[in-house]
Amino acid sequence: MRPTLQVQVLLVLLSFVSSLLVAVVAGVLSHEAGAPVAGALLYGGGAFIGWMTLCVTVLTALGLLGQHSRTGE
């Protein structure tokens, strides 16, 4: 049974929020290690893109994203 569209949206939202958390932590740690603010922002952005890509790839591989089933069918 495939998840409904609402469940898929929630999974993508959860991936986005977790990616945002990873990006903030990576940026702060980078800045604390001596990187300038611009470098820390780029580092955090890279971490966000990497984590979001990993989340979406895993969810798609597990069959949780992609085609959605309509309720009542």
Short mmCIF file of N, CA, C and O in Angstrom, two decimals, residues 42-66:
data_model
loop_
_atom_site.label_atom_id
_atom_site.label_comp_id
_atom_site.label_asym_id
_atom_site.label_seq_id
_atom_site.Cartn_x
_atom_site.Cartn_y
_atom_site.Cartn_z
N LEU A 42 27.85 29.01 3.36
CA LEU A 42 28.03 28.07 2.25
C LEU A 42 28.17 26.64 2.74
O LEU A 42 27.63 25.70 2.14
N TYR A 43 28.87 26.46 3.84
CA TYR A 43 29.05 25.12 4.41
C TYR A 43 27.70 24.56 4.87
O TYR A 43 27.37 23.40 4.61
N GLY A 44 26.92 25.41 5.54
CA GLY A 44 25.59 24.99 5.99
C GLY A 44 24.68 24.69 4.82
O GLY A 44 23.90 23.74 4.86
N GLY A 45 24.77 25.50 3.76
CA GLY A 45 23.96 25.24 2.56
C GLY A 45 24.32 23.93 1.90
O GLY A 45 23.45 23.19 1.45
N GLY A 46 25.59 23.63 1.87
CA GLY A 46 26.03 22.34 1.32
C GLY A 46 25.53 21.17 2.15
O GLY A 46 25.11 20.14 1.61
N ALA A 47 25.56 21.34 3.46
CA ALA A 47 25.05 20.29 4.35
C ALA A 47 23.55 20.10 4.16
O ALA A 47 23.03 18.98 4.15
N PHE A 48 22.83 21.23 3.96
CA PHE A 48 21.38 21.15 3.73
C PHE A 48 21.08 20.37 2.46
O PHE A 48 20.25 19.46 2.45
N ILE A 49 21.76 20.74 1.37
CA ILE A 49 21.52 20.07 0.09
C ILE A 49 21.87 18.58 0.19
O ILE A 49 21.12 17.72 -0.30
N GLY A 50 22.99 18.28 0.81
CA GLY A 50 23.40 16.88 0.94
C GLY A 50 22.43 16.06 1.75
O GLY A 50 22.05 14.95 1.36
N TRP A 51 21.98 16.59 2.89
CA TRP A 51 21.07 15.84 3.76
C TRP A 51 19.70 15.70 3.12
O TRP A 51 19.08 14.64 3.18
N MET A 52 19.22 16.77 2.46
CA MET A 52 17.91 16.71 1.81
C MET A 52 17.93 15.69 0.67
O MET A 52 16.98 14.91 0.51
N THR A 53 19.01 15.68 -0.09
CA THR A 53 19.14 14.71 -1.18
C THR A 53 19.15 13.29 -0.64
O THR A 53 18.49 12.40 -1.19
N LEU A 54 19.88 13.07 0.45
CA LEU A 54 19.92 11.74 1.06
C LEU A 54 18.54 11.32 1.55
O LEU A 54 18.11 10.19 1.31
N CYS A 55 17.83 12.21 2.22
CA CYS A 55 16.49 11.89 2.73
C CYS A 55 15.54 11.53 1.61
O CYS A 55 14.84 10.51 1.67
N VAL A 56 15.49 12.35 0.56
CA VAL A 56 14.57 12.10 -0.55
C VAL A 56 14.95 10.82 -1.28
O VAL A 56 14.07 10.04 -1.68
N THR A 57 16.24 10.57 -1.44
CA THR A 57 16.68 9.34 -2.10
C THR A 57 16.27 8.10 -1.32
O THR A 57 15.77 7.13 -1.89
N VAL A 58 16.47 8.14 -0.01
CA VAL A 58 16.10 6.98 0.82
C VAL A 58 14.59 6.77 0.82
O VAL A 58 14.10 5.64 0.69
N LEU A 59 13.82 7.86 0.95
CA LEU A 59 12.37 7.73 0.96
C LEU A 59 11.85 7.20 -0.38
O LEU A 59 10.92 6.40 -0.42
N THR A 60 12.46 7.63 -1.47
CA THR A 60 12.06 7.14 -2.78
C THR A 60 12.43 5.67 -2.94
O THR A 60 11.65 4.88 -3.48
N ALA A 61 13.62 5.29 -2.49
CA ALA A 61 14.06 3.90 -2.59
C ALA A 61 13.16 2.97 -1.77
O ALA A 61 12.93 1.82 -2.16
N LEU A 62 12.64 3.47 -0.67
CA LEU A 62 11.75 2.67 0.17
C LEU A 62 10.31 2.65 -0.37
O LEU A 62 9.46 1.96 0.17
N GLY A 63 10.06 3.41 -1.42
CA GLY A 63 8.73 3.44 -2.01
C GLY A 63 7.76 4.35 -1.29
O GLY A 63 6.55 4.23 -1.48
N LEU A 64 8.28 5.24 -0.46
CA LEU A 64 7.41 6.14 0.30
C LEU A 64 7.13 7.44 -0.43
O LEU A 64 6.22 8.18 -0.05
N LEU A 65 7.91 7.74 -1.45
CA LEU A 65 7.67 8.92 -2.28
C LEU A 65 7.50 8.45 -3.73
O LEU A 65 8.01 7.42 -4.13
N GLY A 66 6.84 9.26 -4.49
CA GLY A 66 6.62 8.92 -5.89
C GLY A 66 5.15 8.97 -6.19
O GLY A 66 4.47 9.91 -5.81
#
